[in-house]
Coordinates of C-alpha atoms in Angstrom, one line a residue:
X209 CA 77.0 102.6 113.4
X210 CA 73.4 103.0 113.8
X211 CA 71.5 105.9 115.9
X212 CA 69.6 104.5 119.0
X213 CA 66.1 105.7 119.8
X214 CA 66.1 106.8 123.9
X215 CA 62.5 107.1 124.1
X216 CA 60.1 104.6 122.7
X217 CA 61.1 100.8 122.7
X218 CA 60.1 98.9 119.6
X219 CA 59.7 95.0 119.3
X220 CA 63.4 93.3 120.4
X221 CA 65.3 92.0 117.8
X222 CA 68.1 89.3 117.4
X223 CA 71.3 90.1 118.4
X224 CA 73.1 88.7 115.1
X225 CA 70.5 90.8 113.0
X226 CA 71.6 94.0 115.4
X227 CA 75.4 93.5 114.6
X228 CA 75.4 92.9 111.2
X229 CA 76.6 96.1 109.7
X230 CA 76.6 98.2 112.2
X231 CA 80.1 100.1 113.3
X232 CA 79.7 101.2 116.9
X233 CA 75.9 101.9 119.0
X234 CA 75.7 105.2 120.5
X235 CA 73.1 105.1 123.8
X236 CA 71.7 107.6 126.4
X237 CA 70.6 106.5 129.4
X238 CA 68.1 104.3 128.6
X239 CA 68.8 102.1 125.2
X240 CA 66.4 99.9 123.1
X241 CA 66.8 98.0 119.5
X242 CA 66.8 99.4 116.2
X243 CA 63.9 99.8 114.7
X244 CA 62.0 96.8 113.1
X245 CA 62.6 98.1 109.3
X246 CA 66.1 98.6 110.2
X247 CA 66.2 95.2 111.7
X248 CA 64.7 93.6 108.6
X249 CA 66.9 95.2 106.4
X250 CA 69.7 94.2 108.4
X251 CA 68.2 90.1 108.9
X252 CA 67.8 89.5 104.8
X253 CA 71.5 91.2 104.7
X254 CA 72.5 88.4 107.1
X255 CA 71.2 85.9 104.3
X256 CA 71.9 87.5 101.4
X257 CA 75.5 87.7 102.6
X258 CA 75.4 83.6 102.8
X259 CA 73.8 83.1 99.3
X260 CA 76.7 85.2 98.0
X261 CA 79.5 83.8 100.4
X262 CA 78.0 80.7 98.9
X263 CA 78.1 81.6 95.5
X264 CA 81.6 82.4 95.3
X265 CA 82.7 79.3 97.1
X266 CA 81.4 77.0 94.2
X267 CA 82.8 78.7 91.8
X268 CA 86.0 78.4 93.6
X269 CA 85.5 74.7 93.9
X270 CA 84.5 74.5 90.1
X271 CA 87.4 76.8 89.3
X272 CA 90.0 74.2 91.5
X273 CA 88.1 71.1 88.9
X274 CA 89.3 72.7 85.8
X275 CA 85.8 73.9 84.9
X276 CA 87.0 77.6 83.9
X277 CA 84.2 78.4 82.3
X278 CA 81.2 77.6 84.8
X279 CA 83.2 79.0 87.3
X280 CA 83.5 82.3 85.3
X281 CA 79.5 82.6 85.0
X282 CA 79.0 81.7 88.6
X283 CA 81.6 84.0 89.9
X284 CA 80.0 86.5 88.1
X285 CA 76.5 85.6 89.0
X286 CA 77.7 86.2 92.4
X287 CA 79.3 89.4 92.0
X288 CA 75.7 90.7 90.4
X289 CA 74.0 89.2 93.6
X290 CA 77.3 91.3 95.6
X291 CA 75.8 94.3 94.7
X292 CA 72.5 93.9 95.3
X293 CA 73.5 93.4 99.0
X294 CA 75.3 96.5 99.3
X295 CA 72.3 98.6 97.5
X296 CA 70.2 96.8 100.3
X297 CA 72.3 97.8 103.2
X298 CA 72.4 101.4 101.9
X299 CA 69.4 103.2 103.5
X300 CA 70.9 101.6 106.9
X301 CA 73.7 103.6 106.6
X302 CA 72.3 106.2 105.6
X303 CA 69.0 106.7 107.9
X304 CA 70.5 104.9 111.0
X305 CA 74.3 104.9 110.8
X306 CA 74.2 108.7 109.4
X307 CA 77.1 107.6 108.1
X308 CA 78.0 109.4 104.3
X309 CA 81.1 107.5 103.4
X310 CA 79.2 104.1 104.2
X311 CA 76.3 105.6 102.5
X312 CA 78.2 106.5 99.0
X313 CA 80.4 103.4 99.1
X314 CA 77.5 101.0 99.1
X315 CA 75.6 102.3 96.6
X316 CA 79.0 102.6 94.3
X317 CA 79.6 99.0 94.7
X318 CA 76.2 98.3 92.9
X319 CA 77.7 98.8 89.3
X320 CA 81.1 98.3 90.3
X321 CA 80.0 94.7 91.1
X322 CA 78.2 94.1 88.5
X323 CA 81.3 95.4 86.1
X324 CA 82.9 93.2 87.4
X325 CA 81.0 90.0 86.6
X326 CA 80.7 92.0 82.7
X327 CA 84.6 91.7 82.9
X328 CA 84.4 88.1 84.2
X329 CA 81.8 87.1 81.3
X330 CA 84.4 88.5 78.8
X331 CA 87.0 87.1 79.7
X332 CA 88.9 88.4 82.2
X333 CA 89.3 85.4 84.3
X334 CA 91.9 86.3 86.1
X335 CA 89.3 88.5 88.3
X336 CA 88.7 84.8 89.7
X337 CA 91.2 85.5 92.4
X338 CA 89.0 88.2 93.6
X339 CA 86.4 86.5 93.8
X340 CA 87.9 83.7 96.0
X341 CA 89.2 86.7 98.3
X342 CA 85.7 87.5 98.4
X343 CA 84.6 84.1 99.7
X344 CA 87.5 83.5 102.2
X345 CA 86.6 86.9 103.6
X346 CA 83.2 85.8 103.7
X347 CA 84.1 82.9 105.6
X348 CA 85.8 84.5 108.1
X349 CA 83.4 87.6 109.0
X350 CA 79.8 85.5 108.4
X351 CA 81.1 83.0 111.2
X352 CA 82.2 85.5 113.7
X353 CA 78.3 87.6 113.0
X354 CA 76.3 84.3 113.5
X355 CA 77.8 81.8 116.2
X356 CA 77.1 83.2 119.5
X357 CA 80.1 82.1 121.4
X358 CA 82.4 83.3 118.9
X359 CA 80.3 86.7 118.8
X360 CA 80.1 87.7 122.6
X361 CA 84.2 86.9 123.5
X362 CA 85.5 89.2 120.7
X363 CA 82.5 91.7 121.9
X364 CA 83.0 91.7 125.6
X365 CA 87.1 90.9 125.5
X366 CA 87.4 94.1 123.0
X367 CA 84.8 96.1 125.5
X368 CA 87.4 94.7 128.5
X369 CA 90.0 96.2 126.8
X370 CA 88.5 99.4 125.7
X371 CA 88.2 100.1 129.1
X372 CA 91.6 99.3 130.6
X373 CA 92.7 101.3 127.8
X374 CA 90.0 104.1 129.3
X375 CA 91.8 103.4 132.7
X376 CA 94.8 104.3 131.5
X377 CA 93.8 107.2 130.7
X378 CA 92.3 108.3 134.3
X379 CA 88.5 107.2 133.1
X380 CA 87.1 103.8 134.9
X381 CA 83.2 104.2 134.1
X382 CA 82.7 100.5 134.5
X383 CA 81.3 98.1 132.5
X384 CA 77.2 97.0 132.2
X385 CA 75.2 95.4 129.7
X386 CA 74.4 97.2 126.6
X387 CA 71.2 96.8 124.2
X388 CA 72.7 94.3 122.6
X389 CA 73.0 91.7 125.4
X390 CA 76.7 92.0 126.4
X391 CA 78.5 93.0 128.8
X392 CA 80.1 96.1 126.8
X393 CA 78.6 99.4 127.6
X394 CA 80.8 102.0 129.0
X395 CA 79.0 102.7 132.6
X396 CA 79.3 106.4 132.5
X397 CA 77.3 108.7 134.7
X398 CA 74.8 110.6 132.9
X399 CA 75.1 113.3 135.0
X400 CA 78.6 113.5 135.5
X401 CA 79.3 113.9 132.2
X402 CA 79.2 117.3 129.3
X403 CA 76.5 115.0 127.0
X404 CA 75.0 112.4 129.3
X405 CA 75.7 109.5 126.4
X406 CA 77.7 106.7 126.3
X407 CA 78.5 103.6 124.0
X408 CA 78.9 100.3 123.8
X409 CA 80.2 97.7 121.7
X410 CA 79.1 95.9 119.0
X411 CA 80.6 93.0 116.5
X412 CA 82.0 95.6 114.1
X413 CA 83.9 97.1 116.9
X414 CA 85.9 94.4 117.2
X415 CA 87.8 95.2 114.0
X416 CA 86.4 91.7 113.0
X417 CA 85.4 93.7 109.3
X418 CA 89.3 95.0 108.7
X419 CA 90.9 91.3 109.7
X420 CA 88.7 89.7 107.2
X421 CA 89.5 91.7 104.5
X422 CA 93.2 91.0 104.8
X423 CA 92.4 87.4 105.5
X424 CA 90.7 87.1 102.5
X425 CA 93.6 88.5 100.5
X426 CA 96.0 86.6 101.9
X427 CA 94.1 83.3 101.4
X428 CA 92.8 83.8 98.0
X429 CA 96.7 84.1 97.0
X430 CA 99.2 81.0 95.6
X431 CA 102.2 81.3 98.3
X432 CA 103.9 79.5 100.6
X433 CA 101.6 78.6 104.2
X434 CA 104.3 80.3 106.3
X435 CA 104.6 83.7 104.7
X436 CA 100.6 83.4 104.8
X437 CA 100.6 83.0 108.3
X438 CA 102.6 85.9 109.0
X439 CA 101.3 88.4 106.8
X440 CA 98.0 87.5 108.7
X441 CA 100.2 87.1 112.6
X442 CA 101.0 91.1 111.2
X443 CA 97.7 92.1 109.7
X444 CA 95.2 90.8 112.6
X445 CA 98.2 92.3 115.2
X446 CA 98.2 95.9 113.7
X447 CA 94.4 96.0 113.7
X448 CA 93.3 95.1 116.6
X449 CA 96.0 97.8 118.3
X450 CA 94.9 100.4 116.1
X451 CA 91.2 99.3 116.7
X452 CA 91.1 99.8 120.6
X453 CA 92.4 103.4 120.5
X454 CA 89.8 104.1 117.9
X455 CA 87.4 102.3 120.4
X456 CA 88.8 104.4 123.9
X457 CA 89.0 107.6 121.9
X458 CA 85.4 107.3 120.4
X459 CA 84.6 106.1 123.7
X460 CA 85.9 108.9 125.9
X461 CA 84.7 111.8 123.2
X462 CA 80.9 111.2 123.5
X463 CA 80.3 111.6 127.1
X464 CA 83.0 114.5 127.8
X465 CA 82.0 116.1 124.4
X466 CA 85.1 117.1 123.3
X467 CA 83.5 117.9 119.7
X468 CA 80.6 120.0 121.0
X469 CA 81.3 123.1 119.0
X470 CA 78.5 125.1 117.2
X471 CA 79.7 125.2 113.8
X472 CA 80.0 120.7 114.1
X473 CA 76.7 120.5 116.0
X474 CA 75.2 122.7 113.2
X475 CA 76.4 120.0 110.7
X476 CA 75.0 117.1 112.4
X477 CA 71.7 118.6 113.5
X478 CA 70.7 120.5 110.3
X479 CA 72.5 118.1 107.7
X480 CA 72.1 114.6 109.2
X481 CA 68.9 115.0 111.3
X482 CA 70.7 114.3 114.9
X483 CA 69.9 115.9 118.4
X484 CA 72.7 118.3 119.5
X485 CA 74.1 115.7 122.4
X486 CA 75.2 113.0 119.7
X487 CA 77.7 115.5 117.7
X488 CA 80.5 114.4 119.4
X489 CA 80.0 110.8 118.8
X490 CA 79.2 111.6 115.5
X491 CA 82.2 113.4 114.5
X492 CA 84.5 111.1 116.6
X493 CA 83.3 107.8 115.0
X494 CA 81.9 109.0 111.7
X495 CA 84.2 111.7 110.7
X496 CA 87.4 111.3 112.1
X497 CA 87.8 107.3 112.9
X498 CA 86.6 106.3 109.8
X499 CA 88.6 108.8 107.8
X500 CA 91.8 107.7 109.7
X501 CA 91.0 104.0 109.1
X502 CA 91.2 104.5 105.9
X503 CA 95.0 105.4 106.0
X504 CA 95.2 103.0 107.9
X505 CA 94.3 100.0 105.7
X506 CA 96.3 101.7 103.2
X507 CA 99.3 102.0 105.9
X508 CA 98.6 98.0 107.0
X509 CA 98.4 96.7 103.0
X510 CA 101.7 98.6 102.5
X511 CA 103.6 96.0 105.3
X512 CA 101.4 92.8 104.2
X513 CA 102.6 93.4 100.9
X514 CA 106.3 93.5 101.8
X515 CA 105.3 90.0 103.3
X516 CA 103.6 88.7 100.9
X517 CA 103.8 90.5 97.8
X518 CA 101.7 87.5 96.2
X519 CA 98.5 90.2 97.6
X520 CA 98.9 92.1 95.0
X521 CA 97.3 90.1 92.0
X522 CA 94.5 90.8 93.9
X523 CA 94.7 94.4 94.7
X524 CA 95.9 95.0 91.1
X525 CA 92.7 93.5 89.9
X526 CA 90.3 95.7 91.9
X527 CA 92.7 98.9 90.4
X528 CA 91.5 97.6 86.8
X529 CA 87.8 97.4 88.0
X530 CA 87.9 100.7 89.1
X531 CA 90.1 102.3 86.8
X532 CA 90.0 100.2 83.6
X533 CA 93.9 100.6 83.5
X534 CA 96.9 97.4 84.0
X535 CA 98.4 98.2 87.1
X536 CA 102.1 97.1 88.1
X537 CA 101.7 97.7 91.7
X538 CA 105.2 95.5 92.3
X539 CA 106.9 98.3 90.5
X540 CA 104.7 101.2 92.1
X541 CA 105.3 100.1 95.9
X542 CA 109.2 98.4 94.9
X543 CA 107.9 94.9 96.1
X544 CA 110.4 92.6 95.2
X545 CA 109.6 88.8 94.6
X546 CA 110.6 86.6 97.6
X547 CA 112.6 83.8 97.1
X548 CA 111.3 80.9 99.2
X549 CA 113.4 78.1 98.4
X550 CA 110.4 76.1 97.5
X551 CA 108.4 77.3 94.8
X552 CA 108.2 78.5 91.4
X553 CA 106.3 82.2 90.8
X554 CA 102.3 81.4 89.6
X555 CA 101.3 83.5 86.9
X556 CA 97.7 85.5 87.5
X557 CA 96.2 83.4 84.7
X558 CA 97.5 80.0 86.8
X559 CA 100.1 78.9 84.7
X560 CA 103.0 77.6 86.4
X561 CA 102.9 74.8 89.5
X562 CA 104.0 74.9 93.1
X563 CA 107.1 72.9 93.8
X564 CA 106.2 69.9 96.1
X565 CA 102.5 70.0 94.7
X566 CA 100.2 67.8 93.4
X567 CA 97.5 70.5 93.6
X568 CA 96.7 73.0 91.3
X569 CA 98.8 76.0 90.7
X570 CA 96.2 78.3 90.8
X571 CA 94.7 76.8 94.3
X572 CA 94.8 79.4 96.9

């Protein structure tokens, strides 16, 4: 999310540039662009995000060749060049998102990247599978940011939806163009309303972040295409439900103000530098969607895994980064190994071969 200026109109930017990390836009009556540092910040992000997409990929391809050991180094060149982009995206979600969990979780992914690529260079190559998570996830979210056709239908179908949802509930503002060129701002009269803001939607919106993520997982995993399939069928499913309420209920709380209570608007004026009106998006979106999504992910890993408990070489990988301790999630969770008929278990090091394969075991 990134804070709109409603006064002055600065130089207009690219839409894709606009998007990039953004979570939701917050407007008053009259919108413009970021800023042009924000929107430079956010444009090298946009190819930074390639070079490391890239990165990872050709370590996966050197990694599906046999060649272990340049695929270690380049994985872990690209985990390095991972961080850097988070550090980069940080003052953007500090200064213009004014978002603090977005804030503190980019700027801890700096040395837990870079870890990461120290475990790699030591040894630890089973972290590979991480890394191709990384680039599938990549594939999927960089795609959906940069091709224009792609980018407006999820924008204006989830905006669409958001307000049929909104209908639902008795609210039909209408739908006009926003600042960022779509049909997706939330039509609401200024005067008719306890703050006189709206919103509109953006990429990020979309849930487009949330899908990749699990996409990633799921690809970067040996198992059988089917149970793939549906694990993602379940994933994508749950989070784009879950996504429009988030969407109608930050939606419908910044015009009508249902968080515009002293003791929150003291928060977001003294502590994050905001003008009174925006509280109640801030504590909608910032505070209590983004806390909630977090269970949320944790609630939608929980089925995926009782899909496709193959996810979990992943996630148990991650633990050991940020702990330094072997995990057994199978045993935490009670995942039990599912018997397909037509393969043999992979072990995390790669060991083992699919039934019916000529490929490599270890080939997501």
């Amino acid at each position: 999310m990134s804070s709109l200026s409603a006064s002055t109109a600065p130089p207009s930017v690219s839409s894709s540039a606009l998007e990039g990390t953004s979570e939701a836009f917050e407007a008053a009556t009259v919108t413009v662009p970021l800023s042009l540092p924000d929107f430079y910040t956010l444009a090298v992000s946009d190819v930074m995000g390639w070079i490391v997409i890239g990165t990872f990929l050709l370590a996966m391809a050197l990694q599906w060749r046999g060649v272990t050991d340049g695929a270690t180094y380049l994985a872990a060149g690209g985990w390095a060049l991972f961080g850097v982009f988070w550090l980069w995206v940080a003052p953007h979600f500090f200064y213009e998102a004014q978002s603090p969990l977005q804030t503190i979780l980019s700027i801890a992914a700096l040395p837990l990247c870079l870890y990461t690529g120290y475990l790699l260079v030591r040894g630890r190559t089973s972290l590979l599978v991480l890394s191709n998570a990384v680039a599938f996830m990549g594939l999927i979210y960089l795609p959906a940011e940069t091709v224009p056709v792609f980018r407006t239908w999820l924008i204006e179908t989830t905006a669409a939806q958001t307000h049929f949802g909104m209908e639902l509930l008795g609210s039909s503002p209408g739908l006009n163009e926003g600042s960022n060129g779509y049909l997706s701002r939330f039509d609401f009269d200024p005067d008719e309303t306890a703050t006189g803001r709206t919103t509109y939607i953006v990429l990020a919106c979309t849930g487009i972040g949330s899908m990749s993520i699990f996409g990633g997982l799921i690809a970067a995993v040996a198992a059988p295409l089917r149970r793939k399939l549906a694990a993602f069928a379940l994933a994508v499913g749950i989070i784009w439900i879950l996504n429009l309420f988030r969407n109608v209920f930050v939606g419908l709380a910044t015009p009508h103000g249902w968080f515009q209570y002293d003791p929150l608007i003291y928060v977001t004026t003294e502590w994050m530098g905001s003008v009174p009106e925006r509280t109640s998006f801030l504590v909608a979106h910032n505070f209590i969607a983004q806390t909630l999504s977090i269970f949320a992910l944790i609630g939608i890993t929980y089925l995926v895994i009782k899909v496709l408990p193959e996810v979990l070489e992943p996630l148990e990988e991650a633990l050991f980064v940020l702990t330094g301790t072997e995990y057994d999630l199978a045993e935490a969770v009670g995942a039990q190994p599912v018997s397909d008929g037509d393969s043999q278990p992979v072990r995390a090091d790669g060991e083992g071969t699919d039934v019916g394969s000529d490929q490599p075991a270890d080939r997501p």
